[in-house]
Amino acid sequence: MNSPKGMGKGALRLAPWLAGGLLALVATGLAMRHAARVQLEADAQHAALHWAAFARDSVPDLDRALAGGGFTPEALAQLNRLRQAGEVFRFKLFDAAGRNLLVSDDLQPAGQAAPPASTPAPATAPNAHDDASLREVLRSGRPQVALRRETRADRPPVYSEAYVAVQRAGRVLGAVEVYVDQTARAQRIDAAFRKVALAVTLALTALGAFGAWHWGRRARREREAEERMRYLAQHDVLTGTLNRARFREALERAEARAREGGAGFAVLSIDIHGFKDVNDTLGHAAGDELLRAVALRLRDTVRELDLVARLGGDEFAVLQAGVAAPEEVSRLGQRIVDALGLPYEIAGQPLHAAASVGAALYGHDGSGHDELLHKADQALRRAKASRRASFSFYDAVLDEKLQGRRAIVRDLRHALYAGELHLHFQPLYERDGATLGGYEALVRWHHPQRGPVSPAEFIPLAEESGLIEDLGTWVLARACEVAATWPPSLSLSVNLSAAQFRRGDELVGVVGACLEAAGLPAHRLELEITESLLMGNTEAVVQTLHRLTATGVRIVMDDFGTGYSSLAYLWRFPFDKVKIDRAFTQHLGQDPKVDLIVRSIVSLAHSLNIRVNAEGVETPAQMRCLQDHGCDELQGFLLGRPSPAAQLRHEGAPEEASAPRLPRAATDFAPLPPSTLPTPWAVTKPQRV
């Protein structure tokens, strides 16, 4: 039942429609009257023009009469015949000066004797006629029409007075004022317009009646839409759970109640494992179906007074109300883990998806809703890091560790742009262990307070924070500058991380720009990639590698033998060199199976015309084994440790040359300048220490 307030709102909304309908009726009437007037004036103008043209061509000596020579009997007779031509019932003739020469009322009525033919009709004394319309017609030659509606006995009810110029050869000889009877035409037009007005009135009346019915229906729909809008403003559209904003409001209310002595509460943060894989393999529709199934299970698992929300993506949260002890939170968290770990049926096929849950308890882990959300998220991270599908409370030690990681990222960003990073270069020797072939560039960081920071610590943080692209560009550019000062026989090896291949075309541009800026020939640069890079998007990566090879640089597969399908990639892309992982080098001579594997790698690579490098050579026995197996290149602490560019002597280089040393500030500690290169890319990897 509609409320009086709602009915009043409906009436107020209907009022403009009613007013609009009345205005439309009035406007329609005025428009029709105007259209009728315009039509009648146009018809009168047409009739007057036609009459004037006929008079000009049929009245004898009309030109002489208009020039003041008087009307001949023949002219008067013809004009007398024209006085009732068509709809014209009266006319006046004027000369070029606007003087009235003749009025049709003065002509001899039909049936009376005409003046003698031999005696020209005397010209009547012209009368001055001061009429603005007449003057305009005589000046411009354009007709002027005025519609009249009168009740005089000697005039029709509706007629038009039309001034029309009498012209010959473009010259205005005079003018004629033609009176056109339009009574019948006006009646026809009025009748037609009355029918239109009736139709419009009926249509507007029907529309008004329909509007009165429609407004009641629309009012109900508006109320439903308002309720729907309120629902959408507070709930997630996909799952029907609370959205982030509504969940925060619920947390604020729970916090206020707890501060006033009410029951405690807990916040549980939930993450679905493998959700991205479902989206990638089965499609987004399947991912949405999984999220709806998760939301349904969460609502079935919690109590009625608990609240479930979707914070975004595959992140859910639960507000557990009325918590008296941590054990209650632990039991709910484990129920959620168990419930979400049961099999699903998505897109018509069975699917297994697990979930991790982290919880923060009000009054124990924090007292503010923002703080509790943050700590529940940290607890979730701890649960995900410990094992798959587990529950964890917030741990303050973990938060301190994360704060430390964020501080390192902040300091690394400062170090990158303040010149606190520098490069070391580890030598690469040929099989004989004496001939220097080149160097591998490695980045180092000496923190002002912490001292040396291991690449194994700051490189992963750079990748997580997005700094790896800027860091990689700096390493590649600086390494190319240093290598350009070496003897021409020495090569430069630079590591690339998976971040570089996010936009493969720009990677090719970055490499080319670094080589051009340093003046380093492309064949002296080796780019090392790991097998994990190829496992992501093989076709796109292989295409990028081919474009890099086309520039002249050489491609090296690093850590060969440690992945899942190293052999499969050797035939898909023509690598110039593979590097045997140090894990194999360290066990040479200790395990016959390792020797067999290394010998097989070398034999396979040589059969494909690929050179082999062995990393981690630390003992003479390891070097002898690698030499016996036919390894082409050796690298390790036994042969040389990473050193700054200023300390390189290039001993053993095939072409000894005294290369100028670059200043330390220019090679090792130069800050990252405003980028003049394409989008930066990562060129380091964490395992290099």
XYZ file of C-alpha atoms in Angstrom:
689
model
C 0.000 0.000 0.000
C 1.354 3.390 -0.980
C 2.082 5.772 1.864
C 0.624 9.342 1.790
C 4.155 10.614 1.470
C 4.775 8.376 -1.513
C 1.445 9.371 -3.109
C 2.282 13.025 -2.538
C 5.641 12.551 -4.230
C 3.871 10.830 -7.125
C 1.410 13.728 -7.479
C 4.226 16.228 -7.433
C 6.008 14.280 -10.123
C 2.810 14.001 -12.182
C 2.107 17.754 -11.986
C 4.863 18.690 -14.440
C 3.449 16.179 -16.892
C -0.024 17.691 -16.631
C 1.345 21.190 -16.973
C 3.418 20.034 -19.874
C 0.352 18.531 -21.531
C -1.574 21.792 -21.222
C 1.346 23.749 -22.555
C 1.622 21.270 -25.401
C -2.055 21.827 -26.267
C -1.634 25.599 -26.214
C 1.572 25.385 -28.198
C -0.058 23.063 -30.713
C -2.951 25.486 -31.180
C -0.651 28.452 -31.646
C 1.556 26.491 -34.002
C -1.420 25.440 -36.116
C -2.731 29.014 -36.266
C 0.664 30.218 -37.341
C 0.982 27.436 -39.908
C -2.486 28.267 -41.293
C -1.563 31.933 -41.582
C 1.697 31.140 -43.317
C -0.063 28.790 -45.727
C -2.781 31.300 -46.550
C -0.261 34.080 -47.111
C 1.778 31.827 -49.366
C -1.318 30.920 -51.376
C -2.316 34.603 -51.636
C 1.156 35.560 -52.800
C 1.079 32.844 -55.430
C -2.369 33.967 -56.675
C -1.297 37.622 -56.741
C 1.892 36.876 -58.645
C -0.021 34.792 -61.132
C -2.679 37.515 -61.564
C -0.067 40.271 -61.986
C 1.850 38.248 -64.555
C -1.318 37.516 -66.495
C -2.381 41.180 -66.346
C 1.039 42.337 -67.516
C 0.898 40.016 -70.511
C -2.808 40.402 -71.418
C -3.706 44.074 -70.751
C -2.973 46.182 -73.874
C -0.646 49.152 -73.416
C -0.258 48.450 -69.706
C 3.315 49.727 -69.742
C 2.162 53.105 -71.152
C -0.632 53.306 -68.622
C 1.717 52.638 -65.704
C 4.043 55.292 -67.098
C 1.195 57.892 -66.886
C -0.201 57.675 -70.403
C -3.684 56.634 -69.344
C -5.675 53.472 -69.934
C -7.107 52.682 -73.341
C -10.629 51.296 -73.643
C -9.152 47.950 -74.562
C -7.020 47.978 -71.425
C -10.003 48.921 -69.279
C -12.079 46.179 -70.823
C -9.409 43.583 -70.127
C -8.954 44.833 -66.583
C -12.701 44.660 -66.103
C -12.583 41.014 -67.162
C -9.755 40.367 -64.699
C -11.544 41.843 -61.687
C -13.184 38.475 -60.906
C -10.396 36.180 -62.108
C -10.062 33.179 -59.832
C -10.014 34.133 -56.162
C -9.151 37.779 -56.893
C -12.135 40.047 -56.163
C -10.489 43.487 -56.138
C -7.285 45.142 -57.236
C -5.489 48.472 -57.428
C -2.831 49.639 -59.868
C 0.052 51.929 -58.880
C 2.748 53.553 -60.944
C 6.446 53.310 -60.144
C 6.171 56.338 -57.840
C 3.482 54.694 -55.731
C 0.605 56.774 -57.035
C -2.763 55.071 -57.328
C -3.804 54.903 -61.006
C -6.805 52.642 -60.896
C -9.122 50.846 -58.452
C -11.174 47.934 -59.749
C -14.253 49.329 -57.963
C -14.318 52.217 -60.504
C -14.368 49.993 -63.581
C -17.492 49.702 -65.740
C -19.577 46.820 -64.396
C -20.148 43.968 -66.762
C -23.171 44.478 -69.122
C -22.839 48.289 -69.407
C -21.581 50.134 -72.494
C -17.870 50.637 -72.692
C -16.335 53.962 -73.623
C -15.948 54.655 -77.343
C -13.025 52.757 -78.771
C -11.707 55.831 -80.588
C -11.494 57.883 -77.439
C -8.746 56.877 -75.042
C -9.893 56.667 -71.464
C -8.603 59.685 -69.649
C -6.154 58.939 -66.955
C -7.528 59.597 -63.534
C -5.662 62.018 -61.419
C -3.088 59.959 -59.551
C -3.396 59.908 -55.778
C -0.322 59.740 -53.594
C -0.364 56.419 -51.634
C 1.878 56.374 -48.609
C 2.086 52.674 -47.729
C 5.255 51.083 -46.348
C 4.485 47.701 -47.930
C 3.930 49.344 -51.319
C 7.197 51.273 -51.061
C 9.079 48.113 -50.203
C 7.582 46.279 -53.177
C 8.464 49.117 -55.559
C 11.973 49.287 -54.113
C 12.876 45.611 -53.968
C 10.387 43.953 -56.270
C 9.566 41.384 -53.549
C 5.849 40.716 -52.787
C 4.239 41.773 -49.509
C 1.197 39.890 -48.162
C -1.142 40.669 -45.248
C -3.889 38.299 -44.101
C -7.192 39.915 -43.090
C -10.168 38.589 -41.173
C -13.110 41.036 -41.213
C -16.897 41.128 -40.994
C -17.542 43.899 -43.568
C -20.402 43.226 -45.966
C -18.295 44.149 -48.999
C -15.381 41.904 -48.048
C -15.026 38.135 -47.617
C -14.532 36.881 -44.039
C -10.967 35.834 -44.844
C -8.876 37.469 -47.526
C -5.334 38.654 -48.182
C -3.988 41.889 -49.514
C -0.946 41.228 -51.649
C 1.292 43.900 -53.128
C 3.051 42.559 -56.221
C 5.433 44.410 -58.505
C 4.676 44.599 -62.228
C 8.042 43.982 -63.877
C 9.298 43.656 -67.393
C 12.880 42.785 -68.303
C 13.877 43.148 -64.649
C 12.528 46.709 -64.409
C 9.704 47.588 -61.986
C 6.970 49.375 -63.991
C 4.560 49.687 -61.110
C 2.670 47.598 -58.629
C -0.689 45.999 -58.157
C -2.502 45.426 -54.877
C -4.485 42.241 -55.266
C -7.273 41.228 -52.894
C -7.538 37.435 -52.758
C -10.614 35.734 -51.318
C -9.361 32.889 -49.074
C -12.495 32.099 -47.140
C -12.971 28.626 -48.593
C -9.275 27.768 -48.341
C -9.163 28.997 -44.752
C -12.178 26.853 -43.897
C -10.494 23.786 -45.371
C -7.241 24.482 -43.521
C -9.069 25.212 -40.267
C -11.052 21.990 -40.617
C -7.879 19.999 -41.196
C -6.120 21.634 -38.268
C -9.125 21.062 -36.033
C -8.843 17.371 -36.801
C -5.151 17.486 -35.952
C -5.887 19.406 -32.761
C -8.520 16.852 -31.804
C -6.091 14.004 -32.446
C -3.393 15.737 -30.403
C -5.844 16.434 -27.606
C -6.968 12.821 -27.553
C -3.365 11.643 -27.617
C -2.361 13.931 -24.769
C -5.455 12.903 -22.808
C -4.583 9.244 -23.326
C -1.008 9.971 -22.395
C -2.139 11.740 -19.246
C -4.350 8.812 -18.311
C -1.522 6.415 -19.006
C 0.823 8.626 -16.993
C -1.520 8.548 -13.995
C -1.470 4.750 -14.146
C 2.224 4.630 -14.911
C 3.255 6.803 -11.972
C 1.850 4.382 -9.468
C 3.784 1.570 -11.096
C 6.879 3.698 -11.423
C 6.725 4.703 -7.771
C 6.878 1.043 -6.809
C 9.794 0.470 -9.167
C 11.616 3.467 -7.772
C 11.231 2.168 -4.266
C 12.541 -1.197 -5.411
C 15.414 0.506 -7.270
C 16.288 2.552 -4.187
C 16.336 -0.584 -2.114
C 18.483 -2.250 -4.783
C 20.872 0.703 -4.832
C 21.175 0.607 -1.061
C 21.869 -3.113 -1.303
C 24.513 -2.658 -4.018
C 26.134 0.148 -2.045
C 26.637 -2.257 0.852
C 27.158 -5.631 -0.845
C 29.453 -7.240 -3.361
C 27.555 -7.686 -6.633
C 29.105 -11.039 -7.500
C 28.854 -12.917 -4.202
C 26.162 -11.048 -2.265
C 28.475 -10.620 0.726
C 29.256 -7.252 2.294
C 31.670 -5.051 0.359
C 34.772 -3.434 1.800
C 33.103 -0.132 2.727
C 30.155 -1.805 4.489
C 32.510 -4.203 6.296
C 34.548 -1.279 7.632
C 31.358 0.333 8.923
C 30.437 -2.913 10.675
C 33.925 -3.039 12.222
C 33.557 0.543 13.461
C 30.238 -0.298 15.129
C 31.669 -3.458 16.680
C 34.643 -1.451 17.940
C 32.331 1.191 19.454
C 30.254 -1.472 21.225
C 33.395 -3.154 22.553
C 34.754 0.147 23.868
C 31.494 0.654 25.776
C 31.857 -2.700 27.493
C 30.187 -4.909 24.929
C 31.351 -8.309 23.711
C 34.671 -8.651 21.941
C 35.135 -9.590 18.322
C 37.737 -10.885 15.899
C 38.625 -10.230 12.264
C 39.481 -13.184 10.040
C 41.175 -12.596 6.689
C 40.767 -15.364 4.070
C 42.648 -16.037 0.841
C 41.804 -18.682 -1.781
C 44.767 -20.650 -3.122
C 44.939 -21.270 -6.842
C 42.216 -18.785 -7.778
C 44.368 -17.213 -10.481
C 44.995 -20.645 -11.994
C 41.242 -21.240 -12.216
C 40.813 -17.916 -14.038
C 43.695 -18.654 -16.404
C 42.768 -22.249 -17.222
C 38.960 -22.322 -17.023
C 38.138 -18.664 -17.681
C 36.729 -15.784 -15.673
C 33.234 -17.248 -15.640
C 34.552 -20.287 -13.771
C 36.482 -17.995 -11.430
C 33.285 -16.074 -10.648
C 31.454 -19.345 -10.010
C 34.193 -20.396 -7.585
C 33.930 -17.083 -5.703
C 30.166 -17.493 -5.365
C 30.634 -21.035 -4.064
C 33.223 -19.829 -1.532
C 30.900 -17.055 -0.326
C 28.040 -19.549 0.080
C 30.211 -21.904 2.145
C 31.414 -19.031 4.311
C 27.846 -17.946 5.076
C 26.946 -21.556 5.925
C 29.989 -21.876 8.198
C 29.628 -18.713 10.317
C 26.846 -17.904 12.755
C 23.953 -15.548 11.985
C 25.504 -12.731 14.012
C 28.816 -13.000 12.143
C 29.382 -11.015 8.945
C 31.048 -12.152 5.716
C 32.603 -9.690 3.243
C 34.511 -9.829 -0.006
C 37.291 -7.259 0.060
C 38.389 -7.742 -3.542
C 39.612 -10.451 -5.905
C 39.754 -13.708 -3.936
C 40.109 -11.951 -0.574
C 37.322 -12.505 1.940
C 36.932 -11.426 5.547
C 34.738 -12.427 8.484
C 33.707 -10.336 11.462
C 33.227 -12.827 14.295
C 31.045 -11.198 16.938
C 30.606 -12.101 20.617
C 34.105 -13.512 21.072
C 34.962 -14.364 24.688
C 38.145 -16.437 24.183
C 40.764 -16.995 21.456
C 39.692 -20.642 21.237
C 36.407 -19.560 19.667
C 38.286 -17.765 16.910
C 40.575 -20.734 16.402
C 37.638 -23.109 16.031
C 35.904 -20.866 13.498
C 39.124 -20.396 11.537
C 39.664 -24.140 11.315
C 36.033 -24.704 10.278
C 36.542 -22.220 7.457
C 39.749 -23.936 6.335
C 37.993 -27.321 6.363
C 34.860 -26.081 4.595
C 36.692 -24.264 1.817
C 39.033 -27.213 1.333
C 36.234 -29.560 0.256
C 35.973 -30.299 -3.502
C 33.991 -27.969 -5.762
C 32.218 -28.586 -9.021
C 33.070 -25.670 -11.300
C 32.156 -25.470 -14.987
C 30.917 -29.053 -14.838
C 34.146 -30.542 -13.518
C 35.525 -31.270 -10.052
C 37.935 -28.721 -8.612
C 40.024 -28.601 -5.442
C 40.802 -25.215 -3.891
C 42.259 -24.582 -0.467
C 42.187 -21.499 1.737
C 44.380 -19.928 4.394
C 42.954 -17.894 7.270
C 44.591 -15.291 9.482
C 42.906 -13.798 12.546
C 43.362 -10.759 14.794
C 41.531 -10.492 18.134
C 40.177 -7.185 19.441
C 41.891 -6.068 22.614
C 44.695 -8.588 22.168
C 46.180 -7.810 18.766
C 44.799 -4.287 18.464
C 41.945 -1.980 19.391
C 41.259 -0.077 16.151
C 39.445 -1.529 13.176
C 42.163 -0.472 10.710
C 44.803 -2.017 12.931
C 42.854 -5.246 13.229
C 42.366 -5.477 9.459
C 46.079 -4.947 8.949
C 47.093 -7.519 11.537
C 44.606 -10.080 10.288
C 46.194 -9.670 6.882
C 49.640 -10.165 8.390
C 48.390 -13.283 10.136
C 47.114 -14.517 6.777
C 50.568 -14.017 5.280
C 52.028 -16.055 8.109
C 49.484 -18.829 7.520
C 50.249 -18.923 3.793
C 53.989 -18.972 4.435
C 53.831 -21.811 6.967
C 51.908 -24.391 4.960
C 49.044 -24.726 2.515
C 45.492 -24.421 3.870
C 46.169 -23.395 7.453
C 44.976 -21.015 10.138
C 47.141 -18.595 12.089
C 46.764 -15.850 14.658
C 48.643 -12.583 14.258
C 52.302 -12.726 15.336
C 54.012 -9.463 16.320
C 57.430 -10.836 15.372
C 56.219 -11.331 11.814
C 55.006 -7.744 11.632
C 58.385 -6.466 12.775
C 60.030 -8.520 10.067
C 57.716 -7.076 7.416
C 58.397 -3.576 8.681
C 62.099 -4.294 8.258
C 61.519 -5.477 4.683
C 59.652 -2.281 3.888
C 62.522 -0.251 5.344
C 64.992 -2.099 3.102
C 62.846 -1.368 0.049
C 62.718 2.298 1.005
C 66.497 2.430 1.489
C 67.076 0.536 -1.764
C 65.054 3.088 -3.681
C 67.150 5.833 -2.138
C 70.379 3.926 -2.861
C 69.444 3.442 -6.509
C 68.966 7.138 -7.115
C 71.641 8.379 -4.723
C 74.541 6.393 -6.167
C 75.040 3.910 -3.319
C 75.049 0.861 -5.622
C 78.108 -0.360 -7.481
C 79.132 -3.162 -9.808
C 81.563 -6.043 -9.370
C 82.801 -8.192 -12.228
C 83.660 -11.908 -11.949
C 86.089 -13.254 -14.581
C 85.168 -15.993 -17.050
C 88.059 -18.202 -18.222
C 88.437 -20.582 -21.113
C 88.883 -24.346 -20.546
C 92.585 -23.985 -19.837
C 91.823 -21.834 -16.802
C 94.352 -19.216 -17.928
C 92.810 -17.459 -20.922
C 90.455 -14.661 -19.869
C 87.257 -14.573 -21.943
C 85.219 -11.905 -20.215
C 83.339 -10.932 -17.064
C 79.939 -11.320 -15.493
C 78.446 -8.120 -14.009
C 77.086 -8.387 -10.452
C 75.429 -5.602 -8.427
C 76.511 -4.803 -4.872
C 75.015 -2.571 -2.164
C 76.832 -1.177 0.856
C 74.190 0.215 3.212
C 75.350 3.281 5.233
C 74.105 1.746 8.510
C 73.638 -1.974 7.813
C 76.854 -2.416 5.875
C 76.969 -4.864 2.933
C 73.538 -6.149 1.975
C 73.462 -9.475 0.166
C 71.876 -9.529 -3.312
C 69.995 -12.603 -2.116
C 68.210 -10.231 0.276
C 67.605 -7.059 -1.712
C 67.050 -8.454 -5.237
C 63.830 -10.328 -4.289
C 62.591 -7.198 -2.513
C 63.341 -5.148 -5.616
C 61.299 -7.591 -7.678
C 58.375 -7.462 -5.245
C 58.358 -3.650 -5.063
C 58.799 -2.991 -8.780
C 62.269 -1.439 -8.380
C 63.828 -4.291 -10.316
C 63.178 -2.594 -13.658
C 64.994 0.617 -12.741
C 67.751 -1.384 -11.059
C 68.135 -3.599 -14.110
C 68.447 -0.651 -16.462
C 71.127 0.876 -14.259
C 73.125 -2.371 -14.160
C 72.914 -2.918 -17.923
C 73.833 0.671 -18.787
C 76.749 0.888 -16.309
C 78.098 -2.549 -17.240
C 78.124 -1.665 -20.948
C 79.974 1.587 -20.179
C 82.662 -0.303 -18.251
C 82.962 -3.119 -20.823
C 83.548 -0.586 -23.600
C 86.918 0.229 -21.953
C 88.112 -3.400 -21.939
C 90.218 -5.114 -24.614
C 88.020 -5.973 -27.619
C 88.397 -9.720 -27.009
C 86.574 -9.621 -23.653
C 82.837 -10.204 -23.396
C 80.311 -8.898 -20.885
C 77.687 -11.152 -19.291
C 74.601 -9.565 -17.703
C 71.767 -11.431 -16.001
C 68.131 -10.801 -16.920
C 65.183 -11.543 -14.671
C 61.659 -12.466 -15.720
C 60.509 -8.870 -15.178
C 62.294 -7.797 -18.351
C 59.922 -9.765 -20.572
C 56.713 -8.044 -19.496
C 57.002 -5.924 -22.630
C 59.362 -7.764 -24.945
C 59.529 -5.117 -27.664
C 60.746 -2.509 -25.184
C 63.416 -4.886 -23.879
C 64.996 -4.998 -27.325
C 64.968 -1.204 -27.393
C 66.550 -0.970 -23.921
C 69.389 -3.322 -24.847
C 70.046 -1.481 -28.103
C 70.004 1.911 -26.385
C 72.484 0.775 -23.703
C 74.864 -0.643 -26.320
C 74.658 2.479 -28.462
C 75.148 4.846 -25.520
C 78.257 2.937 -24.372
C 79.642 2.288 -27.851
C 79.877 -1.448 -27.096
C 79.557 -3.880 -30.047
C 76.530 -6.141 -29.671
C 78.519 -9.371 -30.162
C 80.433 -8.668 -26.938
C 77.259 -8.712 -24.796
C 75.850 -11.945 -23.380
C 72.379 -11.899 -21.787
C 71.742 -14.659 -19.255
C 68.232 -15.958 -18.649
C 66.924 -18.652 -16.334
C 64.711 -21.542 -17.318
C 61.882 -20.251 -15.118
C 61.497 -17.347 -17.542
C 60.702 -19.719 -20.414
C 58.112 -21.560 -18.365
C 55.840 -18.493 -18.142
C 54.927 -17.465 -21.682
C 57.131 -19.525 -23.950
C 56.027 -18.277 -27.370
C 56.280 -14.580 -26.475
C 59.637 -15.085 -24.738
C 61.089 -17.058 -27.636
C 60.021 -14.342 -30.077
C 61.715 -11.704 -27.914
C 64.872 -13.823 -27.729
C 64.933 -14.103 -31.515
C 64.640 -10.321 -31.829
C 67.515 -9.897 -29.357
C 69.641 -12.391 -31.269
C 68.968 -10.468 -34.464
C 70.644 -7.415 -32.900
C 73.873 -9.403 -32.493
C 73.859 -10.126 -28.740
C 74.311 -13.692 -27.466
C 71.810 -15.544 -25.297
C 72.868 -17.822 -22.442
C 70.704 -20.268 -20.472
C 71.741 -19.982 -16.838
C 71.502 -22.724 -14.184
C 71.030 -25.405 -16.823
C 69.891 -28.756 -15.474
C 68.006 -27.515 -12.425
C 64.640 -26.951 -14.109
C 61.867 -29.254 -15.234
C 62.332 -29.161 -18.983
C 65.741 -27.764 -19.841
C 66.213 -30.139 -22.767
C 62.879 -29.101 -24.276
C 64.070 -25.483 -24.578
C 67.378 -26.270 -26.290
C 65.684 -27.137 -29.575
C 63.071 -24.379 -29.330
C 65.686 -21.628 -29.181
C 69.312 -21.674 -30.441
C 71.174 -20.679 -27.279
C 74.779 -19.600 -27.689
C 75.815 -21.006 -24.330
C 74.485 -22.940 -21.332
C 75.782 -22.604 -17.777
C 75.906 -25.723 -15.625
C 74.512 -24.935 -12.197
C 77.000 -24.783 -9.300
C 75.091 -27.567 -7.541
C 76.560 -30.024 -10.069
C 80.038 -28.491 -9.842
C 80.179 -28.881 -6.073
C 79.543 -32.664 -6.277
C 81.948 -33.491 -9.085
C 84.281 -36.324 -8.107
C 82.026 -37.249 -5.175
C 79.048 -38.779 -6.928
C 79.502 -40.744 -10.186
C 75.987 -39.830 -11.256
C 76.881 -36.122 -11.185
C 79.912 -36.743 -13.415
C 77.708 -38.673 -15.818
C 75.145 -35.848 -15.928
C 77.803 -33.159 -16.529
C 79.433 -35.236 -19.257
C 76.026 -35.730 -20.905
C 75.219 -31.998 -20.752
C 78.515 -31.107 -22.394
C 78.103 -33.756 -25.083
C 74.518 -32.692 -25.850
C 75.417 -29.001 -25.994
C 78.401 -29.573 -28.277
C 76.248 -31.659 -30.615
C 73.983 -28.597 -30.906
C 76.980 -26.267 -31.390
C 76.390 -24.660 -27.969
C 79.211 -23.659 -25.631
C 79.174 -24.799 -21.987
C 80.077 -22.762 -18.903
C 80.501 -24.257 -15.417
C 79.805 -22.083 -12.382
C 81.092 -22.470 -8.834
C 84.604 -23.760 -9.566
C 86.284 -23.603 -6.163
C 88.860 -26.417 -6.133
C 91.559 -27.664 -8.547
C 89.881 -31.073 -8.566
C 86.615 -29.591 -9.772
C 88.425 -27.682 -12.510
C 90.246 -30.829 -13.685
C 86.990 -32.778 -13.846
C 85.317 -30.067 -15.889
C 88.294 -29.865 -18.216
C 88.183 -33.636 -18.672
C 84.475 -33.473 -19.489
C 85.173 -30.874 -22.206
C 83.632 -27.819 -20.550
C 84.390 -24.687 -22.646
C 84.325 -21.992 -19.945
C 85.046 -21.922 -16.200
C 83.898 -19.542 -13.497
C 84.344 -19.561 -9.733
C 86.296 -18.339 -6.710
C 89.247 -20.548 -7.662
C 89.777 -18.495 -10.795
C 88.697 -15.089 -9.546
C 86.304 -13.392 -7.195
C 84.013 -10.514 -8.198
C 85.943 -7.230 -8.097
C 85.175 -3.547 -8.755
C 85.934 -2.260 -12.235
C 88.862 -0.173 -11.016
C 90.652 -3.307 -9.782
C 90.381 -5.342 -12.989
C 93.753 -6.104 -14.661
C 92.537 -8.344 -17.513
C 95.342 -10.797 -16.926
C 95.176 -13.605 -19.451
C 93.244 -11.644 -22.051
C 94.213 -12.763 -25.595
C 94.833 -9.182 -26.651
C 96.578 -7.313 -23.866
C 95.940 -3.605 -24.012
C 96.261 -0.821 -21.515
C 92.685 0.300 -21.179
C 91.993 3.527 -19.330
C 90.357 3.082 -15.965
C 87.076 4.809 -15.385
C 86.801 6.909 -12.234
C 85.235 4.976 -9.386
C 82.393 7.462 -9.065
C 81.564 7.103 -12.738
C 81.506 3.313 -12.899
C 80.609 1.934 -9.531
C 78.631 4.580 -7.653
C 77.061 6.732 -10.367
C 73.410 7.434 -9.442
C 70.628 6.572 -11.809
C 70.085 9.628 -14.049
C 66.734 10.729 -15.452
C 65.973 7.951 -17.870
C 66.786 8.606 -21.508
C 66.308 4.923 -22.314
C 63.109 2.989 -22.934
C 61.213 1.388 -20.075
C 63.784 -0.048 -17.613
C 64.232 -3.758 -17.186
C 65.667 -6.079 -14.564
C 69.118 -7.385 -15.332
C 70.159 -9.064 -12.094
C 69.267 -12.267 -10.279
C 69.321 -13.070 -6.568
C 71.539 -16.147 -6.609
C 74.631 -14.175 -7.638
C 76.613 -13.408 -4.443
